[in-house]
Amino acid sequence: METAKIKEIFASIQGEGPYVGVKQLFIRFSGCNLNCNFCDTDEEDCRGKFPDYTPEQLAKHIEQFDLKNIHTVSLTGGEPLLWADFLKEFLPLINNKIYLETNSTLNTQIPKIIDMVDIISADIKLPSASGVEKSFALHDEFFKVLQGYNKEVFAKIVFDENILDDEIAHCIKLAEKYKLPLILQPKTQDYELSVSGEKIIEVFDKFLTKYPNVRVIPQVHKYLQVL
């Protein structure tokens, strides 16, 4: 039987992307295949020190929450697609809409669960902000796999003062190719924006001149001081 290491399970307010403000049940999986500079997952999380759950145990655990008031169950991390085989067994056990938060690099894993996922929040990692090299090729393969599935997908881009025009061009190319709504998320450091207002407007305008389906949304949950 498949098991997964779960860091935490909690109900809170979605603070990122176009669904900002809705109530979600967050299931935070331990471990990630990347090591982004701005990641809020510490090294111990990535080593997987947290408890194991079977699909049945996790389904039973979330029954304690009032799911009638939950907009969606958010699979987050870390990187939940590292646990795709577990999710394939777990997701049929719950009767809720599923919101997947992913770094969009594991293109061989998403087909295992895509039929059971309703909304996909897919990161586009900028090397300048994340430190992840050759990320655009990985994202291209991931979004290519999503073609042919009737799923709601949007792409989130965390950026800082070091964002490059070439990176903007790569993001727009992916968005145009796969018809992606883009969410620009200014990088946050210790609950404070690390990007000036002037820079945010500059970056926003550079996107808008080439691609209209883009919005700027910061990490609102940090302003609200909630998880």
mmCIF file with all atom_site columns, C-alpha atoms in Angstrom:
data_model
loop_
_atom_site.group_PDB
_atom_site.id
_atom_site.type_symbol
_atom_site.label_atom_id
_atom_site.label_alt_id
_atom_site.label_comp_id
_atom_site.label_asym_id
_atom_site.label_entity_id
_atom_site.label_seq_id
_atom_site.pdbx_PDB_ins_code
_atom_site.Cartn_x
_atom_site.Cartn_y
_atom_site.Cartn_z
_atom_site.occupancy
_atom_site.B_iso_or_equiv
_atom_site.pdbx_formal_charge
_atom_site.auth_seq_id
_atom_site.auth_comp_id
_atom_site.auth_asym_id
_atom_site.auth_atom_id
_atom_site.pdbx_PDB_model_num
ATOM 1   C CA . MET A 1 1   ? 0.000   0.000  0.000   1.00 0.00 ? 1   MET A CA 1
ATOM 2   C CA . GLU A 1 2   ? 1.231   3.473  -0.883  1.00 0.00 ? 2   GLU A CA 1
ATOM 3   C CA . THR A 1 3   ? 2.029   5.922  1.893   1.00 0.00 ? 3   THR A CA 1
ATOM 4   C CA . ALA A 1 4   ? 2.979   9.615  1.867   1.00 0.00 ? 4   ALA A CA 1
ATOM 5   C CA . LYS A 1 5   ? 4.757   11.907 4.298   1.00 0.00 ? 5   LYS A CA 1
ATOM 6   C CA . ILE A 1 6   ? 2.499   14.807 5.246   1.00 0.00 ? 6   ILE A CA 1
ATOM 7   C CA . LYS A 1 7   ? 3.915   17.906 6.909   1.00 0.00 ? 7   LYS A CA 1
ATOM 8   C CA . GLU A 1 8   ? 0.603   19.443 7.972   1.00 0.00 ? 8   GLU A CA 1
ATOM 9   C CA . ILE A 1 9   ? -3.133  19.522 7.313   1.00 0.00 ? 9   ILE A CA 1
ATOM 10  C CA . PHE A 1 10  ? -5.073  22.692 8.029   1.00 0.00 ? 10  PHE A CA 1
ATOM 11  C CA . ALA A 1 11  ? -7.993  24.819 6.856   1.00 0.00 ? 11  ALA A CA 1
ATOM 12  C CA . SER A 1 12  ? -7.176  28.398 5.922   1.00 0.00 ? 12  SER A CA 1
ATOM 13  C CA . ILE A 1 13  ? -7.498  31.131 3.308   1.00 0.00 ? 13  ILE A CA 1
ATOM 14  C CA . GLN A 1 14  ? -5.921  30.751 -0.118  1.00 0.00 ? 14  GLN A CA 1
ATOM 15  C CA . GLY A 1 15  ? -3.531  33.676 -0.410  1.00 0.00 ? 15  GLY A CA 1
ATOM 16  C CA . GLU A 1 16  ? -2.185  33.289 -3.944  1.00 0.00 ? 16  GLU A CA 1
ATOM 17  C CA . GLY A 1 17  ? -3.463  33.338 -7.502  1.00 0.00 ? 17  GLY A CA 1
ATOM 18  C CA . PRO A 1 18  ? -6.943  33.966 -8.906  1.00 0.00 ? 18  PRO A CA 1
ATOM 19  C CA . TYR A 1 19  ? -8.650  32.036 -6.089  1.00 0.00 ? 19  TYR A CA 1
ATOM 20  C CA . VAL A 1 20  ? -7.247  34.329 -3.418  1.00 0.00 ? 20  VAL A CA 1
ATOM 21  C CA . GLY A 1 21  ? -9.654  34.645 -0.493  1.00 0.00 ? 21  GLY A CA 1
ATOM 22  C CA . VAL A 1 22  ? -11.434 31.288 -0.733  1.00 0.00 ? 22  VAL A CA 1
ATOM 23  C CA . LYS A 1 23  ? -11.434 28.779 2.125   1.00 0.00 ? 23  LYS A CA 1
ATOM 24  C CA . GLN A 1 24  ? -9.395  25.690 1.415   1.00 0.00 ? 24  GLN A CA 1
ATOM 25  C CA . LEU A 1 25  ? -8.276  22.574 3.188   1.00 0.00 ? 25  LEU A CA 1
ATOM 26  C CA . PHE A 1 26  ? -4.517  22.414 2.693   1.00 0.00 ? 26  PHE A CA 1
ATOM 27  C CA . ILE A 1 27  ? -2.690  19.090 2.645   1.00 0.00 ? 27  ILE A CA 1
ATOM 28  C CA . ARG A 1 28  ? 1.016   19.930 2.667   1.00 0.00 ? 28  ARG A CA 1
ATOM 29  C CA . PHE A 1 29  ? 3.183   17.104 1.388   1.00 0.00 ? 29  PHE A CA 1
ATOM 30  C CA . SER A 1 30  ? 6.794   16.794 2.499   1.00 0.00 ? 30  SER A CA 1
ATOM 31  C CA . GLY A 1 31  ? 9.682   16.845 0.038   1.00 0.00 ? 31  GLY A CA 1
ATOM 32  C CA . CYS A 1 32  ? 10.452  18.532 -3.265  1.00 0.00 ? 32  CYS A CA 1
ATOM 33  C CA . ASN A 1 33  ? 12.530  17.787 -6.350  1.00 0.00 ? 33  ASN A CA 1
ATOM 34  C CA . LEU A 1 34  ? 13.727  21.408 -6.552  1.00 0.00 ? 34  LEU A CA 1
ATOM 35  C CA . ASN A 1 35  ? 15.531  23.755 -4.184  1.00 0.00 ? 35  ASN A CA 1
ATOM 36  C CA . CYS A 1 36  ? 14.259  27.257 -4.948  1.00 0.00 ? 36  CYS A CA 1
ATOM 37  C CA . ASN A 1 37  ? 15.943  30.243 -3.330  1.00 0.00 ? 37  ASN A CA 1
ATOM 38  C CA . PHE A 1 38  ? 12.637  31.621 -2.016  1.00 0.00 ? 38  PHE A CA 1
ATOM 39  C CA . CYS A 1 39  ? 11.201  28.292 -0.842  1.00 0.00 ? 39  CYS A CA 1
ATOM 40  C CA . ASP A 1 40  ? 9.404   28.178 2.514   1.00 0.00 ? 40  ASP A CA 1
ATOM 41  C CA . THR A 1 41  ? 10.131  24.444 2.791   1.00 0.00 ? 41  THR A CA 1
ATOM 42  C CA . ASP A 1 42  ? 13.194  23.900 4.972   1.00 0.00 ? 42  ASP A CA 1
ATOM 43  C CA . GLU A 1 43  ? 15.840  21.231 4.451   1.00 0.00 ? 43  GLU A CA 1
ATOM 44  C CA . GLU A 1 44  ? 14.361  18.922 7.087   1.00 0.00 ? 44  GLU A CA 1
ATOM 45  C CA . ASP A 1 45  ? 11.046  18.979 5.202   1.00 0.00 ? 45  ASP A CA 1
ATOM 46  C CA . CYS A 1 46  ? 12.822  17.850 2.058   1.00 0.00 ? 46  CYS A CA 1
ATOM 47  C CA . ARG A 1 47  ? 14.398  14.925 3.896   1.00 0.00 ? 47  ARG A CA 1
ATOM 48  C CA . GLY A 1 48  ? 10.917  13.762 4.791   1.00 0.00 ? 48  GLY A CA 1
ATOM 49  C CA . LYS A 1 49  ? 10.968  13.623 8.589   1.00 0.00 ? 49  LYS A CA 1
ATOM 50  C CA . PHE A 1 50  ? 7.181   13.877 8.861   1.00 0.00 ? 50  PHE A CA 1
ATOM 51  C CA . PRO A 1 51  ? 4.708   11.040 9.573   1.00 0.00 ? 51  PRO A CA 1
ATOM 52  C CA . ASP A 1 52  ? 3.470   8.595  6.983   1.00 0.00 ? 52  ASP A CA 1
ATOM 53  C CA . TYR A 1 53  ? -0.209  8.289  6.089   1.00 0.00 ? 53  TYR A CA 1
ATOM 54  C CA . THR A 1 54  ? -1.954  5.621  4.087   1.00 0.00 ? 54  THR A CA 1
ATOM 55  C CA . PRO A 1 55  ? -4.674  6.896  1.728   1.00 0.00 ? 55  PRO A CA 1
ATOM 56  C CA . GLU A 1 56  ? -7.344  5.584  4.109   1.00 0.00 ? 56  GLU A CA 1
ATOM 57  C CA . GLN A 1 57  ? -5.719  7.215  7.152   1.00 0.00 ? 57  GLN A CA 1
ATOM 58  C CA . LEU A 1 58  ? -5.513  10.583 5.432   1.00 0.00 ? 58  LEU A CA 1
ATOM 59  C CA . ALA A 1 59  ? -9.115  10.380 4.201   1.00 0.00 ? 59  ALA A CA 1
ATOM 60  C CA . LYS A 1 60  ? -10.225 9.562  7.749   1.00 0.00 ? 60  LYS A CA 1
ATOM 61  C CA . HIS A 1 61  ? -8.136  12.400 9.209   1.00 0.00 ? 61  HIS A CA 1
ATOM 62  C CA . ILE A 1 62  ? -9.703  15.114 7.072   1.00 0.00 ? 62  ILE A CA 1
ATOM 63  C CA . GLU A 1 63  ? -13.202 14.106 8.166   1.00 0.00 ? 63  GLU A CA 1
ATOM 64  C CA . GLN A 1 64  ? -12.642 16.272 11.266  1.00 0.00 ? 64  GLN A CA 1
ATOM 65  C CA . PHE A 1 65  ? -12.880 19.394 9.100   1.00 0.00 ? 65  PHE A CA 1
ATOM 66  C CA . ASP A 1 66  ? -16.161 21.001 8.046   1.00 0.00 ? 66  ASP A CA 1
ATOM 67  C CA . LEU A 1 67  ? -15.784 20.244 4.355   1.00 0.00 ? 67  LEU A CA 1
ATOM 68  C CA . LYS A 1 68  ? -19.156 21.848 3.525   1.00 0.00 ? 68  LYS A CA 1
ATOM 69  C CA . ASN A 1 69  ? -17.459 25.240 3.905   1.00 0.00 ? 69  ASN A CA 1
ATOM 70  C CA . ILE A 1 70  ? -14.361 24.260 1.936   1.00 0.00 ? 70  ILE A CA 1
ATOM 71  C CA . HIS A 1 71  ? -14.061 25.598 -1.604  1.00 0.00 ? 71  HIS A CA 1
ATOM 72  C CA . THR A 1 72  ? -11.398 23.069 -2.611  1.00 0.00 ? 72  THR A CA 1
ATOM 73  C CA . VAL A 1 73  ? -8.847  20.687 -1.155  1.00 0.00 ? 73  VAL A CA 1
ATOM 74  C CA . SER A 1 74  ? -5.415  22.075 -1.944  1.00 0.00 ? 74  SER A CA 1
ATOM 75  C CA . LEU A 1 75  ? -2.603  19.592 -2.551  1.00 0.00 ? 75  LEU A CA 1
ATOM 76  C CA . THR A 1 76  ? 0.515   21.582 -1.798  1.00 0.00 ? 76  THR A CA 1
ATOM 77  C CA . GLY A 1 77  ? 4.038   21.119 -0.543  1.00 0.00 ? 77  GLY A CA 1
ATOM 78  C CA . GLY A 1 78  ? 6.847   20.687 -1.161  1.00 0.00 ? 78  GLY A CA 1
ATOM 79  C CA . GLU A 1 79  ? 5.839   19.041 -4.409  1.00 0.00 ? 79  GLU A CA 1
ATOM 80  C CA . PRO A 1 80  ? 2.709   16.860 -4.214  1.00 0.00 ? 80  PRO A CA 1
ATOM 81  C CA . LEU A 1 81  ? 3.391   15.155 -7.543  1.00 0.00 ? 81  LEU A CA 1
ATOM 82  C CA . LEU A 1 82  ? 6.287   13.330 -5.905  1.00 0.00 ? 82  LEU A CA 1
ATOM 83  C CA . TRP A 1 83  ? 3.456   11.376 -4.263  1.00 0.00 ? 83  TRP A CA 1
ATOM 84  C CA . ALA A 1 84  ? 1.387   10.778 -7.412  1.00 0.00 ? 84  ALA A CA 1
ATOM 85  C CA . ASP A 1 85  ? 1.028   7.037  -6.806  1.00 0.00 ? 85  ASP A CA 1
ATOM 86  C CA . PHE A 1 86  ? -0.319  7.767  -3.314  1.00 0.00 ? 86  PHE A CA 1
ATOM 87  C CA . LEU A 1 87  ? -2.682  10.435 -4.660  1.00 0.00 ? 87  LEU A CA 1
ATOM 88  C CA . LYS A 1 88  ? -4.016  7.994  -7.239  1.00 0.00 ? 88  LYS A CA 1
ATOM 89  C CA . GLU A 1 89  ? -5.302  5.891  -4.328  1.00 0.00 ? 89  GLU A CA 1
ATOM 90  C CA . PHE A 1 90  ? -6.255  8.764  -2.028  1.00 0.00 ? 90  PHE A CA 1
ATOM 91  C CA . LEU A 1 91  ? -8.244  11.118 -4.266  1.00 0.00 ? 91  LEU A CA 1
ATOM 92  C CA . PRO A 1 92  ? -11.081 8.666  -5.053  1.00 0.00 ? 92  PRO A CA 1
ATOM 93  C CA . LEU A 1 93  ? -11.721 8.445  -1.285  1.00 0.00 ? 93  LEU A CA 1
ATOM 94  C CA . ILE A 1 94  ? -12.793 12.080 -0.922  1.00 0.00 ? 94  ILE A CA 1
ATOM 95  C CA . ASN A 1 95  ? -15.718 13.893 -2.485  1.00 0.00 ? 95  ASN A CA 1
ATOM 96  C CA . ASN A 1 96  ? -14.319 17.387 -2.958  1.00 0.00 ? 96  ASN A CA 1
ATOM 97  C CA . LYS A 1 97  ? -12.959 19.530 -5.755  1.00 0.00 ? 97  LYS A CA 1
ATOM 98  C CA . ILE A 1 98  ? -9.175  19.259 -5.946  1.00 0.00 ? 98  ILE A CA 1
ATOM 99  C CA . TYR A 1 99  ? -6.739  22.153 -6.362  1.00 0.00 ? 99  TYR A CA 1
ATOM 100 C CA . LEU A 1 100 ? -3.184  21.090 -7.218  1.00 0.00 ? 100 LEU A CA 1
ATOM 101 C CA . GLU A 1 101 ? -0.247  23.398 -6.494  1.00 0.00 ? 101 GLU A CA 1
ATOM 102 C CA . THR A 1 102 ? 2.794   22.180 -8.419  1.00 0.00 ? 102 THR A CA 1
ATOM 103 C CA . ASN A 1 103 ? 6.201   23.350 -9.593  1.00 0.00 ? 103 ASN A CA 1
ATOM 104 C CA . SER A 1 104 ? 5.201   21.979 -13.038 1.00 0.00 ? 104 SER A CA 1
ATOM 105 C CA . THR A 1 105 ? 8.366   19.983 -13.684 1.00 0.00 ? 105 THR A CA 1
ATOM 106 C CA . LEU A 1 106 ? 7.144   16.383 -13.220 1.00 0.00 ? 106 LEU A CA 1
ATOM 107 C CA . ASN A 1 107 ? 5.444   15.795 -16.539 1.00 0.00 ? 107 ASN A CA 1
ATOM 108 C CA . THR A 1 108 ? 5.505   11.993 -16.180 1.00 0.00 ? 108 THR A CA 1
ATOM 109 C CA . GLN A 1 109 ? 3.574   12.089 -12.892 1.00 0.00 ? 109 GLN A CA 1
ATOM 110 C CA . ILE A 1 110 ? 0.660   14.419 -13.624 1.00 0.00 ? 110 ILE A CA 1
ATOM 111 C CA . PRO A 1 111 ? -1.135  11.943 -15.971 1.00 0.00 ? 111 PRO A CA 1
ATOM 112 C CA . LYS A 1 112 ? -1.560  9.553  -13.043 1.00 0.00 ? 112 LYS A CA 1
ATOM 113 C CA . ILE A 1 113 ? -4.016  11.895 -11.286 1.00 0.00 ? 113 ILE A CA 1
ATOM 114 C CA . ILE A 1 114 ? -5.104  14.541 -13.773 1.00 0.00 ? 114 ILE A CA 1
ATOM 115 C CA . ASP A 1 115 ? -8.571  13.056 -14.214 1.00 0.00 ? 115 ASP A CA 1
ATOM 116 C CA . MET A 1 116 ? -9.188  13.626 -10.494 1.00 0.00 ? 116 MET A CA 1
ATOM 117 C CA . VAL A 1 117 ? -7.878  17.217 -10.362 1.00 0.00 ? 117 VAL A CA 1
ATOM 118 C CA . ASP A 1 118 ? -10.081 20.243 -11.049 1.00 0.00 ? 118 ASP A CA 1
ATOM 119 C CA . ILE A 1 119 ? -7.718  23.248 -10.865 1.00 0.00 ? 119 ILE A CA 1
ATOM 120 C CA . ILE A 1 120 ? -3.969  23.337 -11.479 1.00 0.00 ? 120 ILE A CA 1
ATOM 121 C CA . SER A 1 121 ? -1.807  26.150 -10.104 1.00 0.00 ? 121 SER A CA 1
ATOM 122 C CA . ALA A 1 122 ? 1.453   25.657 -12.003 1.00 0.00 ? 122 ALA A CA 1
ATOM 123 C CA . ASP A 1 123 ? 4.625   27.563 -11.223 1.00 0.00 ? 123 ASP A CA 1
ATOM 124 C CA . ILE A 1 124 ? 6.917   28.954 -13.875 1.00 0.00 ? 124 ILE A CA 1
ATOM 125 C CA . LYS A 1 125 ? 10.310  29.149 -12.168 1.00 0.00 ? 125 LYS A CA 1
ATOM 126 C CA . LEU A 1 126 ? 12.494  32.099 -13.142 1.00 0.00 ? 126 LEU A CA 1
ATOM 127 C CA . PRO A 1 127 ? 16.195  31.246 -12.787 1.00 0.00 ? 127 PRO A CA 1
ATOM 128 C CA . SER A 1 128 ? 16.860  34.788 -11.522 1.00 0.00 ? 128 SER A CA 1
ATOM 129 C CA . ALA A 1 129 ? 14.460  34.383 -8.574  1.00 0.00 ? 129 ALA A CA 1
ATOM 130 C CA . SER A 1 130 ? 14.453  30.632 -7.929  1.00 0.00 ? 130 SER A CA 1
ATOM 131 C CA . GLY A 1 131 ? 17.976  29.565 -8.865  1.00 0.00 ? 131 GLY A CA 1
ATOM 132 C CA . VAL A 1 132 ? 16.455  26.696 -10.890 1.00 0.00 ? 132 VAL A CA 1
ATOM 133 C CA . GLU A 1 133 ? 18.274  26.423 -14.219 1.00 0.00 ? 133 GLU A CA 1
ATOM 134 C CA . LYS A 1 134 ? 16.765  25.141 -17.485 1.00 0.00 ? 134 LYS A CA 1
ATOM 135 C CA . SER A 1 135 ? 13.311  25.448 -15.949 1.00 0.00 ? 135 SER A CA 1
ATOM 136 C CA . PHE A 1 136 ? 11.537  26.663 -19.095 1.00 0.00 ? 136 PHE A CA 1
ATOM 137 C CA . ALA A 1 137 ? 12.180  23.403 -20.969 1.00 0.00 ? 137 ALA A CA 1
ATOM 138 C CA . LEU A 1 138 ? 10.751  21.429 -18.030 1.00 0.00 ? 138 LEU A CA 1
ATOM 139 C CA . HIS A 1 139 ? 7.665   23.628 -17.902 1.00 0.00 ? 139 HIS A CA 1
ATOM 140 C CA . ASP A 1 140 ? 7.153   23.311 -21.643 1.00 0.00 ? 140 ASP A CA 1
ATOM 141 C CA . GLU A 1 141 ? 7.045   19.529 -21.341 1.00 0.00 ? 141 GLU A CA 1
ATOM 142 C CA . PHE A 1 142 ? 4.658   19.746 -18.385 1.00 0.00 ? 142 PHE A CA 1
ATOM 143 C CA . PHE A 1 143 ? 2.178   22.072 -20.114 1.00 0.00 ? 143 PHE A CA 1
ATOM 144 C CA . LYS A 1 144 ? 2.392   19.962 -23.260 1.00 0.00 ? 144 LYS A CA 1
ATOM 145 C CA . VAL A 1 145 ? 1.132   16.960 -21.289 1.00 0.00 ? 145 VAL A CA 1
ATOM 146 C CA . LEU A 1 146 ? -1.855  18.989 -20.059 1.00 0.00 ? 146 LEU A CA 1
ATOM 147 C CA . GLN A 1 147 ? -3.000  19.609 -23.621 1.00 0.00 ? 147 GLN A CA 1
ATOM 148 C CA . GLY A 1 148 ? -6.013  17.499 -24.452 1.00 0.00 ? 148 GLY A CA 1
ATOM 149 C CA . TYR A 1 149 ? -7.350  17.548 -20.890 1.00 0.00 ? 149 TYR A CA 1
ATOM 150 C CA . ASN A 1 150 ? -10.180 19.913 -20.110 1.00 0.00 ? 150 ASN A CA 1
ATOM 151 C CA . LYS A 1 151 ? -8.671  21.322 -16.934 1.00 0.00 ? 151 LYS A CA 1
ATOM 152 C CA . GLU A 1 152 ? -8.470  24.809 -15.482 1.00 0.00 ? 152 GLU A CA 1
ATOM 153 C CA . VAL A 1 153 ? -4.794  25.784 -15.457 1.00 0.00 ? 153 VAL A CA 1
ATOM 154 C CA . PHE A 1 154 ? -3.028  29.011 -14.592 1.00 0.00 ? 154 PHE A CA 1
ATOM 155 C CA . ALA A 1 155 ? 0.667   29.800 -14.196 1.00 0.00 ? 155 ALA A CA 1
ATOM 156 C CA . LYS A 1 156 ? 2.192   31.632 -11.239 1.00 0.00 ? 156 LYS A CA 1
ATOM 157 C CA . ILE A 1 157 ? 5.487   33.508 -11.622 1.00 0.00 ? 157 ILE A CA 1
ATOM 158 C CA . VAL A 1 158 ? 7.417   34.583 -8.515  1.00 0.00 ? 158 VAL A CA 1
ATOM 159 C CA . PHE A 1 159 ? 9.775   37.421 -9.444  1.00 0.00 ? 159 PHE A CA 1
ATOM 160 C CA . ASP A 1 160 ? 12.173  39.827 -7.761  1.00 0.00 ? 160 ASP A CA 1
ATOM 161 C CA . GLU A 1 161 ? 14.215  42.870 -8.743  1.00 0.00 ? 161 GLU A CA 1
ATOM 162 C CA . ASN A 1 162 ? 16.547  40.670 -10.818 1.00 0.00 ? 162 ASN A CA 1
ATOM 163 C CA . ILE A 1 163 ? 13.986  39.483 -13.377 1.00 0.00 ? 163 ILE A CA 1
ATOM 164 C CA . LEU A 1 164 ? 15.426  39.536 -16.907 1.00 0.00 ? 164 LEU A CA 1
ATOM 165 C CA . ASP A 1 165 ? 13.755  40.606 -20.147 1.00 0.00 ? 165 ASP A CA 1
ATOM 166 C CA . ASP A 1 166 ? 14.728  37.240 -21.621 1.00 0.00 ? 166 ASP A CA 1
ATOM 167 C CA . GLU A 1 167 ? 12.837  35.491 -18.809 1.00 0.00 ? 167 GLU A CA 1
ATOM 168 C CA . ILE A 1 168 ? 9.776   37.622 -19.476 1.00 0.00 ? 168 ILE A CA 1
ATOM 169 C CA . ALA A 1 169 ? 9.966   36.644 -23.145 1.00 0.00 ? 169 ALA A CA 1
ATOM 170 C CA . HIS A 1 170 ? 10.174  32.936 -22.238 1.00 0.00 ? 170 HIS A CA 1
ATOM 171 C CA . CYS A 1 171 ? 7.132   33.235 -19.945 1.00 0.00 ? 171 CYS A CA 1
ATOM 172 C CA . ILE A 1 172 ? 5.093   34.973 -22.617 1.00 0.00 ? 172 ILE A CA 1
ATOM 173 C CA . LYS A 1 173 ? 6.087   32.337 -25.163 1.00 0.00 ? 173 LYS A CA 1
ATOM 174 C CA . LEU A 1 174 ? 4.818   29.571 -22.855 1.00 0.00 ? 174 LEU A CA 1
ATOM 175 C CA . ALA A 1 175 ? 1.626   31.493 -22.070 1.00 0.00 ? 175 ALA A CA 1
ATOM 176 C CA . GLU A 1 176 ? 0.849   32.084 -25.731 1.00 0.00 ? 176 GLU A CA 1
ATOM 177 C CA . LYS A 1 177 ? 1.628   28.494 -26.696 1.00 0.00 ? 177 LYS A CA 1
ATOM 178 C CA . TYR A 1 178 ? -0.613  26.975 -24.027 1.00 0.00 ? 178 TYR A CA 1
ATOM 179 C CA . LYS A 1 179 ? -3.130  29.823 -23.527 1.00 0.00 ? 179 LYS A CA 1
ATOM 180 C CA . LEU A 1 180 ? -2.234  30.295 -19.867 1.00 0.00 ? 180 LEU A CA 1
ATOM 181 C CA . PRO A 1 181 ? -3.479  33.025 -17.547 1.00 0.00 ? 181 PRO A CA 1
ATOM 182 C CA . LEU A 1 182 ? -0.381  34.455 -15.850 1.00 0.00 ? 182 LEU A CA 1
ATOM 183 C CA . ILE A 1 183 ? -0.209  35.530 -12.211 1.00 0.00 ? 183 ILE A CA 1
ATOM 184 C CA . LEU A 1 184 ? 2.803   37.682 -11.313 1.00 0.00 ? 184 LEU A CA 1
ATOM 185 C CA . GLN A 1 185 ? 3.707   37.259 -7.655  1.00 0.00 ? 185 GLN A CA 1
ATOM 186 C CA . PRO A 1 186 ? 6.270   39.704 -6.237  1.00 0.00 ? 186 PRO A CA 1
ATOM 187 C CA . LYS A 1 187 ? 8.719   37.864 -4.009  1.00 0.00 ? 187 LYS A CA 1
ATOM 188 C CA . THR A 1 188 ? 8.079   38.187 -0.265  1.00 0.00 ? 188 THR A CA 1
ATOM 189 C CA . GLN A 1 189 ? 10.846  38.160 2.326   1.00 0.00 ? 189 GLN A CA 1
ATOM 190 C CA . ASP A 1 190 ? 9.934   37.842 6.011   1.00 0.00 ? 190 ASP A CA 1
ATOM 191 C CA . TYR A 1 191 ? 6.330   38.974 5.389   1.00 0.00 ? 191 TYR A CA 1
ATOM 192 C CA . GLU A 1 192 ? 7.507   42.049 3.450   1.00 0.00 ? 192 GLU A CA 1
ATOM 193 C CA . LEU A 1 193 ? 7.586   42.603 -0.293  1.00 0.00 ? 193 LEU A CA 1
ATOM 194 C CA . SER A 1 194 ? 11.153  42.467 -1.567  1.00 0.00 ? 194 SER A CA 1
ATOM 195 C CA . VAL A 1 195 ? 10.217  44.198 -4.838  1.00 0.00 ? 195 VAL A CA 1
ATOM 196 C CA . SER A 1 196 ? 9.624   47.953 -5.095  1.00 0.00 ? 196 SER A CA 1
ATOM 197 C CA . GLY A 1 197 ? 6.305   49.277 -6.343  1.00 0.00 ? 197 GLY A CA 1
ATOM 198 C CA . GLU A 1 198 ? 8.113   50.934 -9.225  1.00 0.00 ? 198 GLU A CA 1
ATOM 199 C CA . LYS A 1 199 ? 9.653   47.614 -10.282 1.00 0.00 ? 199 LYS A CA 1
ATOM 200 C CA . ILE A 1 200 ? 6.328   45.795 -10.000 1.00 0.00 ? 200 ILE A CA 1
ATOM 201 C CA . ILE A 1 201 ? 4.675   48.270 -12.379 1.00 0.00 ? 201 ILE A CA 1
ATOM 202 C CA . GLU A 1 202 ? 7.635   48.077 -14.756 1.00 0.00 ? 202 GLU A CA 1
ATOM 203 C CA . VAL A 1 203 ? 7.490   44.290 -14.922 1.00 0.00 ? 203 VAL A CA 1
ATOM 204 C CA . PHE A 1 204 ? 3.694   44.274 -15.201 1.00 0.00 ? 204 PHE A CA 1
ATOM 205 C CA . ASP A 1 205 ? 3.814   46.678 -18.147 1.00 0.00 ? 205 ASP A CA 1
ATOM 206 C CA . LYS A 1 206 ? 6.461   44.591 -19.918 1.00 0.00 ? 206 LYS A CA 1
ATOM 207 C CA . PHE A 1 207 ? 4.150   41.601 -19.767 1.00 0.00 ? 207 PHE A CA 1
ATOM 208 C CA . LEU A 1 208 ? 1.026   43.545 -20.729 1.00 0.00 ? 208 LEU A CA 1
ATOM 209 C CA . THR A 1 209 ? 2.569   45.014 -23.875 1.00 0.00 ? 209 THR A CA 1
ATOM 210 C CA . LYS A 1 210 ? 2.967   41.468 -25.236 1.00 0.00 ? 210 LYS A CA 1
ATOM 211 C CA . TYR A 1 211 ? 0.337   39.413 -23.396 1.00 0.00 ? 211 TYR A CA 1
ATOM 212 C CA . PRO A 1 212 ? -2.965  40.732 -21.972 1.00 0.00 ? 212 PRO A CA 1
ATOM 213 C CA . ASN A 1 213 ? -4.033  37.820 -19.735 1.00 0.00 ? 213 ASN A CA 1
ATOM 214 C CA . VAL A 1 214 ? -1.820  38.691 -16.774 1.00 0.00 ? 214 VAL A CA 1
ATOM 215 C CA . ARG A 1 215 ? -2.439  39.966 -13.229 1.00 0.00 ? 215 ARG A CA 1
ATOM 216 C CA . VAL A 1 216 ? -0.292  40.954 -10.246 1.00 0.00 ? 216 VAL A CA 1
ATOM 217 C CA . ILE A 1 217 ? -1.317  39.238 -6.990  1.00 0.00 ? 217 ILE A CA 1
ATOM 218 C CA . PRO A 1 218 ? 0.988   39.196 -3.944  1.00 0.00 ? 218 PRO A CA 1
ATOM 219 C CA . GLN A 1 219 ? 0.893   36.615 -1.150  1.00 0.00 ? 219 GLN A CA 1
ATOM 220 C CA . VAL A 1 220 ? -2.220  37.961 0.551   1.00 0.00 ? 220 VAL A CA 1
ATOM 221 C CA . HIS A 1 221 ? -2.197  35.382 3.371   1.00 0.00 ? 221 HIS A CA 1
ATOM 222 C CA . LYS A 1 222 ? 1.027   36.923 4.651   1.00 0.00 ? 222 LYS A CA 1
ATOM 223 C CA . TYR A 1 223 ? -0.674  40.311 4.967   1.00 0.00 ? 223 TYR A CA 1
ATOM 224 C CA . LEU A 1 224 ? -3.519  38.606 6.822   1.00 0.00 ? 224 LEU A CA 1
ATOM 225 C CA . GLN A 1 225 ? -0.976  36.790 9.023   1.00 0.00 ? 225 GLN A CA 1
ATOM 226 C CA . VAL A 1 226 ? -2.516  33.387 8.449   1.00 0.00 ? 226 VAL A CA 1
ATOM 227 C CA . LEU A 1 227 ? -0.947  30.118 7.303   1.00 0.00 ? 227 LEU A CA 1
#
